[in-house]
mmCIF file of C-alpha atoms in Angstrom:
data_model
loop_
_atom_site.group_PDB
_atom_site.id
_atom_site.type_symbol
_atom_site.label_atom_id
_atom_site.label_comp_id
_atom_site.label_asym_id
_atom_site.label_seq_id
_atom_site.Cartn_x
_atom_site.Cartn_y
_atom_site.Cartn_z
ATOM 1 C CA MET A 1 -72.243 -22.273 75.729
ATOM 2 C CA LEU A 2 -70.877 -18.783 74.745
ATOM 3 C CA PRO A 3 -67.476 -17.810 75.629
ATOM 4 C CA ALA A 4 -67.077 -15.326 78.495
ATOM 5 C CA ARG A 5 -66.305 -12.341 76.414
ATOM 6 C CA CYS A 6 -69.832 -12.891 74.750
ATOM 7 C CA TRP A 7 -71.675 -12.944 78.076
ATOM 8 C CA PRO A 8 -74.019 -9.913 78.851
ATOM 9 C CA ARG A 9 -72.792 -7.810 81.560
ATOM 10 C CA ARG A 10 -74.468 -6.004 84.087
ATOM 11 C CA TRP A 11 -73.630 -2.594 85.576
ATOM 12 C CA SER A 12 -73.427 -2.557 89.470
ATOM 13 C CA GLY A 13 -72.672 0.308 91.390
ATOM 14 C CA ALA A 14 -72.374 4.064 90.926
ATOM 15 C CA TRP A 15 -70.747 5.981 88.405
ATOM 16 C CA PRO A 16 -67.210 6.762 88.792
ATOM 17 C CA GLY A 17 -66.962 10.157 90.634
ATOM 18 C CA ARG A 18 -69.976 9.544 92.936
ATOM 19 C CA SER A 19 -69.838 8.584 96.494
ATOM 20 C CA GLY A 20 -69.435 5.208 97.109
ATOM 21 C CA VAL A 21 -67.563 2.258 95.775
ATOM 22 C CA GLY A 22 -67.840 1.967 92.123
ATOM 23 C CA ARG A 23 -69.218 -1.161 90.999
ATOM 24 C CA GLN A 24 -67.784 -3.247 88.152
ATOM 25 C CA TRP A 25 -69.341 -5.288 85.343
ATOM 26 C CA GLN A 26 -70.205 -8.626 86.274
ATOM 27 C CA ASN A 27 -70.539 -11.574 83.856
ATOM 28 C CA LEU A 28 -73.872 -13.295 84.139
ATOM 29 C CA PRO A 29 -74.458 -16.742 82.864
ATOM 30 C CA VAL A 30 -76.754 -17.100 79.852
ATOM 31 C CA PRO A 31 -79.227 -19.869 79.550
ATOM 32 C CA PRO A 32 -78.109 -22.478 76.814
ATOM 33 C CA ASP A 33 -81.162 -22.212 75.247
ATOM 34 C CA THR A 34 -81.274 -18.563 74.443
ATOM 35 C CA PRO A 35 -81.463 -17.837 70.753
ATOM 36 C CA ILE A 36 -78.659 -15.877 69.228
ATOM 37 C CA PRO A 37 -79.713 -13.124 66.825
ATOM 38 C CA SER A 38 -78.730 -13.623 63.235
ATOM 39 C CA PRO A 39 -76.695 -10.425 61.717
ATOM 40 C CA THR A 40 -78.534 -8.292 59.592
ATOM 41 C CA PRO A 41 -77.983 -8.619 55.862
ATOM 42 C CA PRO A 42 -76.247 -5.419 54.106
ATOM 43 C CA VAL A 43 -79.056 -3.461 52.089
ATOM 44 C CA PRO A 44 -78.214 -3.406 48.346
ATOM 45 C CA MET A 45 -77.403 -0.073 46.736
ATOM 46 C CA PRO A 46 -78.515 1.182 43.424
ATOM 47 C CA PRO A 47 -75.837 1.582 40.793
ATOM 48 C CA THR A 48 -74.232 5.054 40.561
ATOM 49 C CA THR A 49 -73.101 6.249 36.998
ATOM 50 C CA ILE A 50 -70.542 8.842 37.130
ATOM 51 C CA THR A 51 -69.645 10.806 33.898
ATOM 52 C CA VAL A 52 -66.311 12.536 33.697
ATOM 53 C CA ASN A 53 -65.398 14.813 30.827
ATOM 54 C CA VAL A 54 -61.764 14.144 29.716
ATOM 55 C CA PRO A 55 -60.252 16.445 26.855
ATOM 56 C CA PRO A 56 -59.082 14.673 23.970
ATOM 57 C CA GLN A 57 -55.277 13.631 24.124
ATOM 58 C CA ILE A 58 -52.831 12.189 21.372
ATOM 59 C CA ILE A 59 -51.749 8.719 22.390
ATOM 60 C CA GLU A 60 -48.383 7.566 20.794
ATOM 61 C CA ILE A 61 -48.259 3.966 20.575
ATOM 62 C CA ALA A 62 -44.441 2.888 20.511
ATOM 63 C CA GLN A 63 -43.870 -0.818 19.283
ATOM 64 C CA LYS A 64 -40.987 -2.488 17.755
ATOM 65 C CA SER A 65 -40.848 -2.230 13.946
ATOM 66 C CA ALA A 66 -38.166 -2.018 11.095
ATOM 67 C CA VAL A 67 -36.959 1.533 12.444
ATOM 68 C CA THR A 68 -34.583 -0.336 14.738
ATOM 69 C CA TRP A 69 -32.733 -1.861 11.845
ATOM 70 C CA VAL A 70 -33.334 0.470 9.102
ATOM 71 C CA THR A 71 -30.992 2.859 10.749
ATOM 72 C CA TRP A 72 -28.126 0.329 10.043
ATOM 73 C CA LEU A 73 -29.082 0.215 6.316
ATOM 74 C CA PRO A 74 -26.823 3.160 5.172
ATOM 75 C CA LEU A 75 -23.948 1.726 7.096
ATOM 76 C CA ALA A 76 -24.420 -1.706 5.661
ATOM 77 C CA ALA A 77 -24.672 -0.174 1.926
ATOM 78 C CA SER A 78 -21.470 1.487 2.402
ATOM 79 C CA GLY A 79 -19.655 -1.822 3.388
ATOM 80 C CA LEU A 80 -21.094 -3.315 0.506
ATOM 81 C CA VAL A 81 -20.070 -0.653 -1.753
ATOM 82 C CA LEU A 82 -16.486 -0.658 -0.077
ATOM 83 C CA ILE A 83 -16.301 -4.439 -0.716
ATOM 84 C CA GLY A 84 -17.321 -4.200 -4.262
ATOM 85 C CA ALA A 85 -14.766 -1.463 -4.842
ATOM 86 C CA MET A 86 -12.019 -3.321 -3.442
ATOM 87 C CA VAL A 87 -12.839 -6.330 -5.496
ATOM 88 C CA THR A 88 -13.097 -4.456 -8.558
ATOM 89 C CA LEU A 89 -9.747 -2.862 -7.960
ATOM 90 C CA TYR A 90 -8.144 -6.087 -7.301
ATOM 91 C CA VAL A 91 -9.350 -7.470 -10.545
ATOM 92 C CA SER A 92 -8.378 -4.297 -12.322
ATOM 93 C CA ASN A 93 -4.755 -4.289 -10.928
ATOM 94 C CA ARG A 94 -4.553 -8.055 -11.746
ATOM 95 C CA THR A 95 -5.597 -7.265 -15.333
ATOM 96 C CA ASN A 96 -3.389 -4.328 -15.639
ATOM 97 C CA ARG A 97 -0.483 -6.490 -14.329
ATOM 98 C CA ALA A 98 -1.339 -9.287 -16.892
ATOM 99 C CA ALA A 99 -1.511 -6.535 -19.603
ATOM 100 C CA ILE A 100 1.757 -4.902 -18.706
ATOM 101 C CA ALA A 101 3.473 -8.252 -18.675
ATOM 102 C CA ALA A 102 1.989 -9.131 -21.946
ATOM 103 C CA ALA A 103 3.268 -5.593 -23.444
ATOM 104 C CA ASP A 104 6.615 -6.218 -21.959
ATOM 105 C CA ASP A 105 7.082 -9.679 -23.733
ATOM 106 C CA ARG A 106 5.704 -7.987 -26.969
ATOM 107 C CA GLU A 107 8.184 -5.426 -26.707
ATOM 108 C CA TRP A 108 11.023 -7.905 -25.958
ATOM 109 C CA ILE A 109 10.003 -10.028 -28.798
ATOM 110 C CA LYS A 110 9.832 -7.077 -31.157
ATOM 111 C CA TRP A 111 13.393 -5.793 -30.038
ATOM 112 C CA ARG A 112 14.776 -9.313 -30.407
ATOM 113 C CA ARG A 113 13.430 -9.723 -33.622
ATOM 114 C CA GLU A 114 15.041 -6.376 -35.028
ATOM 115 C CA GLN A 115 18.225 -7.201 -33.311
ATOM 116 C CA LEU A 116 18.422 -10.654 -34.783
ATOM 117 C CA VAL A 117 17.583 -9.326 -38.192
ATOM 118 C CA SER A 118 20.359 -6.599 -38.091
ATOM 119 C CA ILE A 119 23.245 -8.491 -36.576
ATOM 120 C CA SER A 120 22.327 -11.322 -39.249
ATOM 121 C CA ASN A 121 22.432 -8.813 -41.984
ATOM 122 C CA GLU A 122 25.776 -7.796 -40.886
ATOM 123 C CA ILE A 123 27.290 -10.971 -40.782
ATOM 124 C CA LEU A 124 25.994 -12.044 -44.249
ATOM 125 C CA THR A 125 27.300 -8.636 -45.620
ATOM 126 C CA ALA A 126 30.843 -9.226 -44.217
ATOM 127 C CA ALA A 127 30.938 -12.842 -45.516
ATOM 128 C CA HIS A 128 29.488 -11.788 -49.038
ATOM 129 C CA GLN A 129 31.860 -9.054 -49.515
ATOM 130 C CA ALA A 130 34.985 -11.101 -48.159
ATOM 131 C CA GLY A 131 34.092 -14.053 -50.491
ATOM 132 C CA THR A 132 33.581 -11.860 -53.605
ATOM 133 C CA ARG A 133 36.974 -9.919 -53.065
ATOM 134 C CA LEU A 134 38.716 -13.335 -52.558
ATOM 135 C CA ARG A 135 37.106 -14.862 -55.617
ATOM 136 C CA GLY A 136 39.364 -12.462 -57.783
ATOM 137 C CA PHE A 137 42.535 -13.132 -56.167
ATOM 138 C CA SER A 138 44.271 -14.232 -59.346
ATOM 139 C CA LEU A 139 43.973 -10.659 -60.617
ATOM 140 C CA TRP A 140 45.697 -8.972 -57.821
ATOM 141 C CA GLY A 141 48.855 -7.381 -58.753
ATOM 142 C CA SER A 142 50.879 -5.151 -56.345
ATOM 143 C CA GLU A 143 47.668 -4.127 -54.470
ATOM 144 C CA GLY A 144 47.360 -7.931 -53.074
ATOM 145 C CA GLU A 145 49.082 -7.135 -49.739
ATOM 146 C CA VAL A 146 46.417 -4.189 -49.220
ATOM 147 C CA GLN A 147 43.598 -6.636 -50.283
ATOM 148 C CA ILE A 148 44.673 -9.122 -47.704
ATOM 149 C CA VAL A 149 44.711 -6.663 -44.942
ATOM 150 C CA GLU A 150 41.359 -5.178 -45.855
ATOM 151 C CA ILE A 151 39.801 -8.452 -45.915
ATOM 152 C CA ASN A 152 41.275 -9.661 -42.802
ATOM 153 C CA ASN A 153 39.748 -6.610 -41.113
ATOM 154 C CA GLU A 154 36.395 -7.356 -42.603
ATOM 155 C CA MET A 155 36.632 -11.161 -41.372
ATOM 156 C CA ALA A 156 37.365 -9.928 -37.706
ATOM 157 C CA ALA A 157 33.917 -8.341 -37.775
ATOM 158 C CA ILE A 158 32.338 -11.750 -37.868
ATOM 159 C CA PRO A 159 33.337 -13.221 -34.429
ATOM 160 C CA ASP A 160 32.330 -9.749 -32.839
ATOM 161 C CA LEU A 161 28.979 -9.933 -34.337
ATOM 162 C CA ALA A 162 28.715 -13.661 -33.334
ATOM 163 C CA ARG A 163 29.036 -12.645 -29.664
ATOM 164 C CA LYS A 164 26.240 -9.799 -29.975
ATOM 165 C CA LEU A 165 24.090 -12.568 -31.530
ATOM 166 C CA GLU A 166 24.592 -14.975 -28.651
ATOM 167 C CA LEU A 167 23.174 -12.210 -26.337
ATOM 168 C CA ILE A 168 19.944 -12.253 -28.507
ATOM 169 C CA ALA A 169 19.515 -15.815 -29.459
ATOM 170 C CA GLY A 170 21.808 -17.796 -27.481
ATOM 171 C CA ASP A 171 23.740 -20.767 -28.898
ATOM 172 C CA ALA A 172 20.940 -21.112 -31.491
ATOM 173 C CA PHE A 173 22.942 -19.953 -34.646
ATOM 174 C CA SER A 174 26.661 -20.593 -33.162
ATOM 175 C CA ARG A 175 27.302 -23.491 -35.594
ATOM 176 C CA GLU A 176 26.216 -21.624 -38.710
ATOM 177 C CA VAL A 177 28.047 -18.486 -37.902
ATOM 178 C CA THR A 178 31.144 -20.565 -37.023
ATOM 179 C CA ALA A 179 30.802 -22.353 -40.450
ATOM 180 C CA ILE A 180 30.553 -19.050 -42.243
ATOM 181 C CA HIS A 181 33.947 -17.752 -40.599
ATOM 182 C CA ARG A 182 35.699 -20.939 -41.199
ATOM 183 C CA SER A 183 34.796 -20.946 -44.875
ATOM 184 C CA VAL A 184 35.890 -17.328 -45.370
ATOM 185 C CA ALA A 185 38.975 -17.895 -43.441
ATOM 186 C CA LEU A 186 40.183 -20.698 -45.664
ATOM 187 C CA CYS A 187 39.470 -18.795 -48.630
ATOM 188 C CA TRP A 188 41.636 -15.963 -47.008
ATOM 189 C CA ILE A 189 44.415 -18.276 -46.266
ATOM 190 C CA PHE A 190 44.493 -19.919 -49.763
ATOM 191 C CA ALA A 191 44.294 -16.412 -51.293
ATOM 192 C CA SER A 192 47.213 -14.946 -48.992
ATOM 193 C CA GLU A 193 49.321 -17.997 -49.814
ATOM 194 C CA ASN A 194 49.065 -18.046 -53.633
ATOM 195 C CA PHE A 195 48.198 -14.746 -54.875
ATOM 196 C CA LYS A 196 51.879 -13.996 -55.549
ATOM 197 C CA THR A 197 52.803 -17.390 -57.191
ATOM 198 C CA VAL A 198 49.558 -17.816 -59.184
ATOM 199 C CA HIS A 199 51.027 -15.687 -62.152
ATOM 200 C CA GLN A 200 54.202 -17.793 -62.390
ATOM 201 C CA SER A 201 52.295 -20.988 -62.732
ATOM 202 C CA GLY A 202 50.975 -20.243 -66.056
ATOM 203 C CA ARG A 203 47.614 -20.299 -67.368
ATOM 204 C CA VAL A 204 46.882 -23.764 -66.374
ATOM 205 C CA GLY A 205 47.912 -23.152 -62.849
ATOM 206 C CA MET A 206 45.858 -20.097 -62.523
ATOM 207 C CA ALA A 207 42.856 -21.970 -63.953
ATOM 208 C CA GLN A 208 43.402 -24.641 -61.380
ATOM 209 C CA ALA A 209 43.686 -21.808 -58.467
ATOM 210 C CA ASN A 210 40.514 -20.193 -59.539
ATOM 211 C CA THR A 211 38.599 -23.587 -59.694
ATOM 212 C CA GLU A 212 39.670 -24.211 -56.108
ATOM 213 C CA MET A 213 38.881 -20.667 -54.907
ATOM 214 C CA SER A 214 35.445 -20.784 -56.481
ATOM 215 C CA GLU A 215 34.749 -24.290 -54.650
ATOM 216 C CA MET A 216 35.892 -22.467 -51.363
ATOM 217 C CA THR A 217 33.770 -19.464 -52.137
ATOM 218 C CA GLU A 218 30.847 -21.890 -52.938
ATOM 219 C CA SER A 219 31.159 -23.283 -49.413
ATOM 220 C CA VAL A 220 30.909 -19.568 -48.110
ATOM 221 C CA GLY A 221 27.644 -19.080 -50.017
ATOM 222 C CA GLN A 222 26.438 -22.538 -48.775
ATOM 223 C CA ALA A 223 27.152 -21.467 -45.118
ATOM 224 C CA CYS A 224 25.436 -18.173 -45.655
ATOM 225 C CA ARG A 225 22.427 -20.057 -47.106
ATOM 226 C CA ASP A 226 22.132 -22.230 -44.058
ATOM 227 C CA PHE A 227 22.592 -19.391 -41.705
ATOM 228 C CA THR A 228 19.801 -17.519 -43.597
ATOM 229 C CA ALA A 229 17.402 -20.351 -43.327
ATOM 230 C CA SER A 230 17.904 -20.920 -39.608
ATOM 231 C CA VAL A 231 17.382 -17.130 -38.991
ATOM 232 C CA ARG A 232 14.124 -17.324 -41.210
ATOM 233 C CA ALA A 233 12.854 -20.348 -39.288
ATOM 234 C CA GLU A 234 13.490 -18.468 -36.003
ATOM 235 C CA LEU A 235 11.697 -15.444 -37.268
ATOM 236 C CA LYS A 236 8.741 -17.457 -38.551
ATOM 237 C CA SER A 237 8.407 -19.652 -35.321
ATOM 238 C CA ALA A 238 5.397 -18.931 -33.137
ATOM 239 C CA GLY A 239 7.417 -18.673 -29.956
ATOM 240 C CA LEU A 240 9.950 -16.190 -30.876
ATOM 241 C CA GLY A 241 11.270 -14.669 -27.796
ATOM 242 C CA GLN A 242 10.227 -17.728 -25.622
ATOM 243 C CA ASN A 243 13.212 -20.158 -26.041
ATOM 244 C CA VAL A 244 15.579 -17.581 -24.681
ATOM 245 C CA THR A 245 14.943 -15.326 -21.737
ATOM 246 C CA PRO A 246 16.109 -11.670 -21.667
ATOM 247 C CA PRO A 247 19.620 -11.025 -19.621
ATOM 248 C CA SER A 248 18.660 -10.454 -16.053
ATOM 249 C CA ALA A 249 19.739 -7.769 -13.872
ATOM 250 C CA ASP A 250 22.405 -9.784 -12.129
ATOM 251 C CA GLY A 251 24.460 -9.953 -15.176
ATOM 252 C CA THR A 252 23.698 -13.703 -15.777
ATOM 253 C CA GLU A 253 23.764 -15.153 -19.572
ATOM 254 C CA PRO A 254 20.391 -15.904 -20.987
ATOM 255 C CA ARG A 255 19.503 -19.605 -21.018
ATOM 256 C CA SER A 256 17.706 -21.578 -23.644
ATOM 257 C CA SER A 257 14.255 -23.024 -22.173
ATOM 258 C CA GLU A 258 14.801 -26.388 -24.308
ATOM 259 C CA GLY A 259 15.761 -29.399 -22.778
ATOM 260 C CA SER A 260 19.337 -29.905 -24.022
ATOM 261 C CA ALA A 261 21.873 -27.186 -24.748
ATOM 262 C CA PRO A 262 23.244 -27.325 -28.289
ATOM 263 C CA PRO A 263 26.774 -28.824 -28.931
ATOM 264 C CA PRO A 264 29.615 -26.380 -28.345
ATOM 265 C CA PRO A 265 30.879 -24.616 -31.693
ATOM 266 C CA GLU A 266 33.812 -26.017 -33.371
ATOM 267 C CA PRO A 267 37.201 -23.903 -32.999
ATOM 268 C CA GLU A 268 37.483 -21.155 -35.313
ATOM 269 C CA PRO A 269 40.774 -21.033 -37.373
ATOM 270 C CA GLU A 270 42.967 -18.248 -36.532
ATOM 271 C CA SER A 271 43.539 -15.542 -39.257
ATOM 272 C CA PRO A 272 47.151 -15.105 -39.998
ATOM 273 C CA ALA A 273 48.440 -11.697 -39.923
ATOM 274 C CA ALA A 274 49.337 -10.110 -42.986
ATOM 275 C CA GLU A 275 52.981 -10.411 -43.945
ATOM 276 C CA PRO A 276 54.830 -7.065 -44.553
ATOM 277 C CA GLU A 277 56.505 -6.518 -47.848
#
């Protein structure tokens, strides 16, 4: 049975505005065997083609490409160039420092070699001149006192030169220089004590005095040869300038890089002053 809202209605009464009581719609019952009409199916429409004339347009397709990181290439290249320049500068500075240090070492070795040769030459010259003059002490006459004073002044230069040599080579040649000064001082003492009495001892006494003086001067020559050999060995050594460091700025003495220090030099004999006439 259909719902009440679907029942057919019948108009009863007059239209509104006319005389009489208006009738209303009344729901009439529908028999159950009444057929219900089916809905009308839609009529298919033929397809319609619509043509629209659109003017040509330029379509730009934006997509992610290498443009986003290509813009950083100049900055990355600049960074790489800067890093390479800094590394090159560091290596160059280190090489320059090493070259400057090597040049300083060569200058120090050269200066030390020159000073060593110069001071050694002065020491050998003073010893040779003093020994040569003392060898002929028996021939001195009235000028013997003058000879003694002059030779004493020549001998005084040897300790001064030895102190200069210590600044260059440390204690490497202290024993040889001390031996030279000792041997020359012994010759000077013997000559100053006997040059007045050698003429009074006769020919035999003079010959004996000359023999003793020759032995003493020979010791001077031997000491000079030992000193020369030591200096020559130092000059020929490959490590010249390495066993002794240059004096530092704080005034400390140069120290030898070898394990043990050389023994202290023997005390030098004091040169007696020349006696006035």
